[in-house]
Coordinates of C-alpha atoms in Angstrom, one line a residue:
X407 CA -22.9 19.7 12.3
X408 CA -22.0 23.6 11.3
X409 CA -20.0 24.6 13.9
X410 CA -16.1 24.2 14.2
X411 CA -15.9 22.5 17.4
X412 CA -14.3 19.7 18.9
X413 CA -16.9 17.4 17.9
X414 CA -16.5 18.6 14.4
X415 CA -12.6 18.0 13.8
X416 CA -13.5 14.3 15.2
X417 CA -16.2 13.1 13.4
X418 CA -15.5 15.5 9.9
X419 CA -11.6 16.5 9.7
X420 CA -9.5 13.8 7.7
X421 CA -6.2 12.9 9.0
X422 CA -3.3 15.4 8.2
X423 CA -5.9 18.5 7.6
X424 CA -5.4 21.7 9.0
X425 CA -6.6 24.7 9.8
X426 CA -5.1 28.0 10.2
X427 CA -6.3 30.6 12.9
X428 CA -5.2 34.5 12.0
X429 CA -4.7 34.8 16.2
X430 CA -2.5 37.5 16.0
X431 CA -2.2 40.2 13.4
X432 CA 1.0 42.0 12.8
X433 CA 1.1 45.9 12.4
X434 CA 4.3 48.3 13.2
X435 CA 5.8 45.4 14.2
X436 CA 3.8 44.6 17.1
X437 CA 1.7 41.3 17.5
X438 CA -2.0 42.4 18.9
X439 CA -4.8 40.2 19.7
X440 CA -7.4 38.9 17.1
X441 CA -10.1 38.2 19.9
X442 CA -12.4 36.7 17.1
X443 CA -10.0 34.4 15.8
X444 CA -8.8 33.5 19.4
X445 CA -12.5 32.5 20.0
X446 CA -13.0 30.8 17.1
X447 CA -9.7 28.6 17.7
X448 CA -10.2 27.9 21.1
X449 CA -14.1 26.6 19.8
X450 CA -11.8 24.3 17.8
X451 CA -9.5 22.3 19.9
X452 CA -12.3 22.6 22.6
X453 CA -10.5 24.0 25.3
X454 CA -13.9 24.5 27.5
X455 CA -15.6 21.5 25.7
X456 CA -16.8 18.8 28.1
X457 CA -18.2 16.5 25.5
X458 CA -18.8 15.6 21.5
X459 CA -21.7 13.8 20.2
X460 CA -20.8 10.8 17.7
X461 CA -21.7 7.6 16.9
X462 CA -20.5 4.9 19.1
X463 CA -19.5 1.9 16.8
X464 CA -19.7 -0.5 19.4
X465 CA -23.2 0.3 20.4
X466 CA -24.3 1.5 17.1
X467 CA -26.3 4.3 18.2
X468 CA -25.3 8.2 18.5
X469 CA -24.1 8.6 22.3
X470 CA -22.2 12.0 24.0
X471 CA -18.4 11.4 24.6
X472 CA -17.0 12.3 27.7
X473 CA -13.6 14.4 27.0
X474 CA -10.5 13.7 28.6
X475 CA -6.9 15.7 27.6
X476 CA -3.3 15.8 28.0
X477 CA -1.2 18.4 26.6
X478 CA 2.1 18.5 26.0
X479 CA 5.6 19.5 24.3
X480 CA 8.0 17.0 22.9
X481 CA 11.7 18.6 23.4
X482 CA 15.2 16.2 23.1
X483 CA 13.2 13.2 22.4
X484 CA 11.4 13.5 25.5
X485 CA 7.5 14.0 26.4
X486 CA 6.7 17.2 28.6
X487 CA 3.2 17.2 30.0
X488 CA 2.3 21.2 30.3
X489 CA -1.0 23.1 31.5
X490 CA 0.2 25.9 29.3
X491 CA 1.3 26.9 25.7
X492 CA 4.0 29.2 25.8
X493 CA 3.6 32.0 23.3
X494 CA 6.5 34.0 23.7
X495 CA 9.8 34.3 24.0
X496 CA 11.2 33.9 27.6
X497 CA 12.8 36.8 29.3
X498 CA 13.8 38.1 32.8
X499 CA 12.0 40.9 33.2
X500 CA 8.3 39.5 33.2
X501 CA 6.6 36.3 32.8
X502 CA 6.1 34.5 29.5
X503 CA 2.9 35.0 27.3
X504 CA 1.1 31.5 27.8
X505 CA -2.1 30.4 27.4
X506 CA -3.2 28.7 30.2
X507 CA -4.8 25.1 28.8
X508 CA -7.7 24.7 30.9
X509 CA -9.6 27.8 30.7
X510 CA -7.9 29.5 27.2
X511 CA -7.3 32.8 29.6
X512 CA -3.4 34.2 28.3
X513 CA -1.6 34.8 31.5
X514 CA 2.0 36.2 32.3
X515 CA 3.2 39.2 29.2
X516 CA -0.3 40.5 27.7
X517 CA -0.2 41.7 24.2
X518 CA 0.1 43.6 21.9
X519 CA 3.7 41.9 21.7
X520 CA 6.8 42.6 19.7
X521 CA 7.4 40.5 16.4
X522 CA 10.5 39.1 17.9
X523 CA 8.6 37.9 21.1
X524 CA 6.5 35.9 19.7
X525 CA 7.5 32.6 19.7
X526 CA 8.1 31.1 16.0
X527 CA 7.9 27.6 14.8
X528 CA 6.9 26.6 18.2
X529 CA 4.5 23.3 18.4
X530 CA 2.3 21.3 21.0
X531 CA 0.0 18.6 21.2
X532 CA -2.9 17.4 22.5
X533 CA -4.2 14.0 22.8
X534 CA -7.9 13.5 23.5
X535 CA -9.8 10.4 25.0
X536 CA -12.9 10.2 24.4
X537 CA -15.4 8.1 26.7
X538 CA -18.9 6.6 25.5
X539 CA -21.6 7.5 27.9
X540 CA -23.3 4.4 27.8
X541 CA -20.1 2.2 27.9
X542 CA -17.1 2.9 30.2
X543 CA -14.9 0.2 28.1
X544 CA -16.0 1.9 24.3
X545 CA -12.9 4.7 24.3
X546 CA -12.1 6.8 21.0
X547 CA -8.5 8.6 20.8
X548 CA -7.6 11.6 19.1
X549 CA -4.1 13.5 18.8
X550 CA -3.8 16.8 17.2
X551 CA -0.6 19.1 16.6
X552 CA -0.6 23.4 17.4
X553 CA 1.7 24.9 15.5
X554 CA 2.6 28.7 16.2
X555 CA 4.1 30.7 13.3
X556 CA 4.0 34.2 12.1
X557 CA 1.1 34.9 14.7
X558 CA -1.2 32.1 13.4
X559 CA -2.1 29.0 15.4
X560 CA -2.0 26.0 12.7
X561 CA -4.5 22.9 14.5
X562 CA -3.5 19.8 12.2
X563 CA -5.2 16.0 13.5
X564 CA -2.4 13.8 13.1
X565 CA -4.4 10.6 14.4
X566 CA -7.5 9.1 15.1
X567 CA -8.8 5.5 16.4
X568 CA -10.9 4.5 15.3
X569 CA -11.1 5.8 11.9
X570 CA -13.5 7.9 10.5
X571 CA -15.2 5.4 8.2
X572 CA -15.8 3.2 11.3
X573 CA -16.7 6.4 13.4
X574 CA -19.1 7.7 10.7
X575 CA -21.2 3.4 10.2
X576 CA -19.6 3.0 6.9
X577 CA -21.6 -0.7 6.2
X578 CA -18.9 -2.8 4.0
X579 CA -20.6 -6.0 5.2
X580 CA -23.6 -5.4 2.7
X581 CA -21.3 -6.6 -0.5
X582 CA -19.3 -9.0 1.6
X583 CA -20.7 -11.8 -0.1
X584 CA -19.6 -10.7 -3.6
X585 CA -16.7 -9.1 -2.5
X586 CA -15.3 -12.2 -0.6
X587 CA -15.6 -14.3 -3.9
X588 CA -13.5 -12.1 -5.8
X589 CA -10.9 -11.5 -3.0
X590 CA -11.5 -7.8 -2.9
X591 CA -13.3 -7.3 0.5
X592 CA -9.9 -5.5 1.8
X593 CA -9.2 -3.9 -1.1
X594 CA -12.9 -2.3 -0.9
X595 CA -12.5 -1.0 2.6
X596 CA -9.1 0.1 2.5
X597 CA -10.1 2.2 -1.5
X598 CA -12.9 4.1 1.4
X599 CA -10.2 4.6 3.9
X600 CA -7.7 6.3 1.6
X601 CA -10.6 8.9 0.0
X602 CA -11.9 9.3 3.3
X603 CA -8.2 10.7 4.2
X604 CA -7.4 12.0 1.3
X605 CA -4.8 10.0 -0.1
X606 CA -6.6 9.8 -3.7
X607 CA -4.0 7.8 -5.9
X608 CA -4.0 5.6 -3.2
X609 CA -7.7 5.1 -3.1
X610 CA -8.5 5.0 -6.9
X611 CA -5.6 2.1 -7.0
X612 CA -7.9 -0.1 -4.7
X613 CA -10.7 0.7 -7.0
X614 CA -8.7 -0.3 -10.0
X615 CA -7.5 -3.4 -8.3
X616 CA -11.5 -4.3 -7.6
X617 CA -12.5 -3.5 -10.9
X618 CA -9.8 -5.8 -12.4
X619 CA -10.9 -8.9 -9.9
X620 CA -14.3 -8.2 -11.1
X621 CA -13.6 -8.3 -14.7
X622 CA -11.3 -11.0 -14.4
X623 CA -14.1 -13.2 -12.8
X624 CA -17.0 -12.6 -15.2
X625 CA -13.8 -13.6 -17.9
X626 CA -13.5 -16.9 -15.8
X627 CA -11.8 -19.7 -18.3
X628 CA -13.4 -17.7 -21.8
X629 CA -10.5 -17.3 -23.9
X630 CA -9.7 -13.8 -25.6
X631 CA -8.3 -12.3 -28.5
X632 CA -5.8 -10.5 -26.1
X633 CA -5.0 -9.4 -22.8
X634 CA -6.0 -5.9 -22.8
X635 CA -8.4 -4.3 -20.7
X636 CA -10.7 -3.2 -23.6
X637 CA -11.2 -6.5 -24.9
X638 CA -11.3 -8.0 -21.5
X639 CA -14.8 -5.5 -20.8
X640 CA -16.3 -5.9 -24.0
X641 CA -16.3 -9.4 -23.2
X642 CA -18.0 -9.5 -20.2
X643 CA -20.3 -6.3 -20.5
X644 CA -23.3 -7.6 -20.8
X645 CA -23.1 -9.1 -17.1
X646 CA -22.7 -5.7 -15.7
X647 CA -25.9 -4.1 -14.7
X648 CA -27.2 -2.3 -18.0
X649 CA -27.0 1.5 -16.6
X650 CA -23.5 0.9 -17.0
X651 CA -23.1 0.3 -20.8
X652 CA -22.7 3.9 -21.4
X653 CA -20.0 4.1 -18.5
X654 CA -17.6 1.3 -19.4
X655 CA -16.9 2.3 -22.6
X656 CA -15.6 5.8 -20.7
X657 CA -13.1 3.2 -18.5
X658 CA -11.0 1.9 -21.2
X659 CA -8.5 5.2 -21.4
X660 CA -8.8 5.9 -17.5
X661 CA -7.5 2.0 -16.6
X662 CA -5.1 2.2 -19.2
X663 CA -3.1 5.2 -17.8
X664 CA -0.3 4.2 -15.1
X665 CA -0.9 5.0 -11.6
X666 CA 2.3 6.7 -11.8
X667 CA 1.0 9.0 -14.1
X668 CA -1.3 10.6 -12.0
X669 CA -1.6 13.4 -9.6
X670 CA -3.7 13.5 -6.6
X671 CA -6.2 15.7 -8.4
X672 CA -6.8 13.0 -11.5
X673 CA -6.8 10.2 -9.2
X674 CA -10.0 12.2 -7.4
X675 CA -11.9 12.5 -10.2
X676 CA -11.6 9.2 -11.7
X677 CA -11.8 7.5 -8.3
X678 CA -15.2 9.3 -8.4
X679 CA -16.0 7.6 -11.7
X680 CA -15.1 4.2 -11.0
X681 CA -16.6 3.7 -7.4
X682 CA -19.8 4.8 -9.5
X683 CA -19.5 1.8 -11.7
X684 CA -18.0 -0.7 -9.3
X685 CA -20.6 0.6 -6.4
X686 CA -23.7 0.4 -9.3
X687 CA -22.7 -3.3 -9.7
X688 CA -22.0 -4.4 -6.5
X689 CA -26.0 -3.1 -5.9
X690 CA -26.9 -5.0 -9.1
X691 CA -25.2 -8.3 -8.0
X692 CA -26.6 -8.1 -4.6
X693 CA -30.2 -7.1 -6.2
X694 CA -29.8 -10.4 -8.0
X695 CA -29.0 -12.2 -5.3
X696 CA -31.9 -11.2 -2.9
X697 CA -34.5 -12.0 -6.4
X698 CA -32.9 -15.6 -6.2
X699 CA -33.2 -15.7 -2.3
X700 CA -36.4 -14.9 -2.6
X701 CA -37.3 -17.2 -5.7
X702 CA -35.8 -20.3 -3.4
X703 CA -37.4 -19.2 -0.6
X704 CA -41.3 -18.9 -2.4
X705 CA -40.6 -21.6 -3.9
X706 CA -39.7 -23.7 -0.7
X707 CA -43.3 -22.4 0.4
X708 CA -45.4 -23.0 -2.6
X709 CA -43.9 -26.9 -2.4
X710 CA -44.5 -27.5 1.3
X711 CA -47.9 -26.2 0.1
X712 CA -48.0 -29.1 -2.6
X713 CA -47.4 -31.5 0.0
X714 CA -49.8 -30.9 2.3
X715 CA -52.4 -30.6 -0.5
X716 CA -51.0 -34.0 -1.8
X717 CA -51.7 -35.1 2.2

């Protein structure tokens, strides 16, 4: 999915992203009409867009999305419904610039307009429903904010239902098992949730949390030297699947920084790090799991086989 459409800031844009459209460029003080940008933007927010094509979580298969939208202005604490963004400054002498919701057409004062008729600072909002074609009943909701400043249209999504890691199949079931008997099944989804938004410190301190659920169950009742994370690993290394050796000795200085330490940007890359480790084990736990399946289950087969011989 290339292009910036509607479709595009559902199934792709994290929550609180924005982009900025360079509608109207400034020169001798006058405002004049990017027709490009204008394009591209109204592309964006999908002024002329009937549907988007995304994955339907309900009936697990890609479907097209019929589009619904309201627009409108929040002023004193109250809700305004509108069929137009105001883009200017009123007057009495002509009719407001506005952009006229339905169509993107700009009706009423034309540009090229004067800096101080433009409107500054000036936001709306627009709250999509989107209906499944093959269900009626599965509905996805998006609401998005249109800031106007300095001659540039800013489109930030400010919220989504589902969320994109439901929208985009994200299977956490397939390490329930393990993940259950540790207690981090939430912490797992909600570590996903945060990158896929993100909010990286927040993310790589779910990770941390799993990681330290994992390490103290391998531990179980063994009694150690000490308590600290390092000792705690070196214990229980040789449980982890063996591609890991190299990588654990790596995670002693990451865990042992505090979360308050770290920026956003540090968080990323050792959230990056860890879900490699955590993710690799959680693949080897379950690979050991399906071998012991398996082993019950052939050898379930080769003594009903025994029997029968016996018979």
């Amino acid at each position: 999915m290339n292009e910036k459409d509607l479709s595009f800031l559902f199934n792709e844009v994290p929550l609180y992203t924005s982009e900025t459209f360079n509608v109207f460029d400034l020169d001798n003080n006058q405002y004049s009409l990017n027709k490009e940008e204008y394009a591209r933007f109204l592309v964006y927010i999908g002024i002329l867009q009937e549907k988007i094509i995304s994955l339907c979580h309900k009936c697990k298969k890609e479907f097209p999305f019929e589009v619904d939208r309201e627009f409108f202005l929040v002023e004193n604490n109250g809700k305004r419904n509108e069929h137009y963004m105001p883009i200017t400054n009123p007057n009495s002498y002509d009719i407001d610039g506005r952009i006229r919701l339905y169509n993107g057409t700009i009706e009423g004062a034309q540009p090229p307009y004067g800096k101080d008729k433009l409107l500054q600072n000036h936001i709306f909002y627009i709250h999509y429903i989107f209906q499944c074609a093959n269900s009626d009943n599965h509905n996805y909701m998006m609401m998005v904010s249109v800031e106007l400043k300095d001659g540039k249209f800013k489109v930030r999504k400010i919220g989504q239902n589902p969320s994109m890691l439901t929208v985009k199949g994200f299977d956490f079931d397939k390490y329930k098992s393990f993940l259950e008997k540790i207690n981090a099944y939430e912490d797992y989804k909600k570590a996903d949730m945060c990158n896929s938004e993100h909010f990286y410190v927040g993310a790589y301190a779910y990770l941390r949390r799993i990681f330290e659920k994992m390490i103290k169950n391998y531990v179980g009742k063994t009694k150690l030297k000490d308590d600290h994370i390092d000792t705690k690993i070196d214990a229980v290394k040789d449980q982890f699947d063996p591609r890991t050796s190299g990588l654990l000795k790596n995670l002693y200085g990451i865990l042992s920084i505090s979360i308050h330490e770290l920026d956003e940007e540090t968080s990323k890359e050792y959230y990056s790090y860890l879900k490699a480790v955590i993710d690799m084990q959680l693949e080897f736990v379950k690979s050991e799991s399906d071998k012991d399946n398996q082993s019950k289950d052939l050898n379930a087969v080769l003594n009903k086989i025994v029997n029968l011989v016996k018979k």
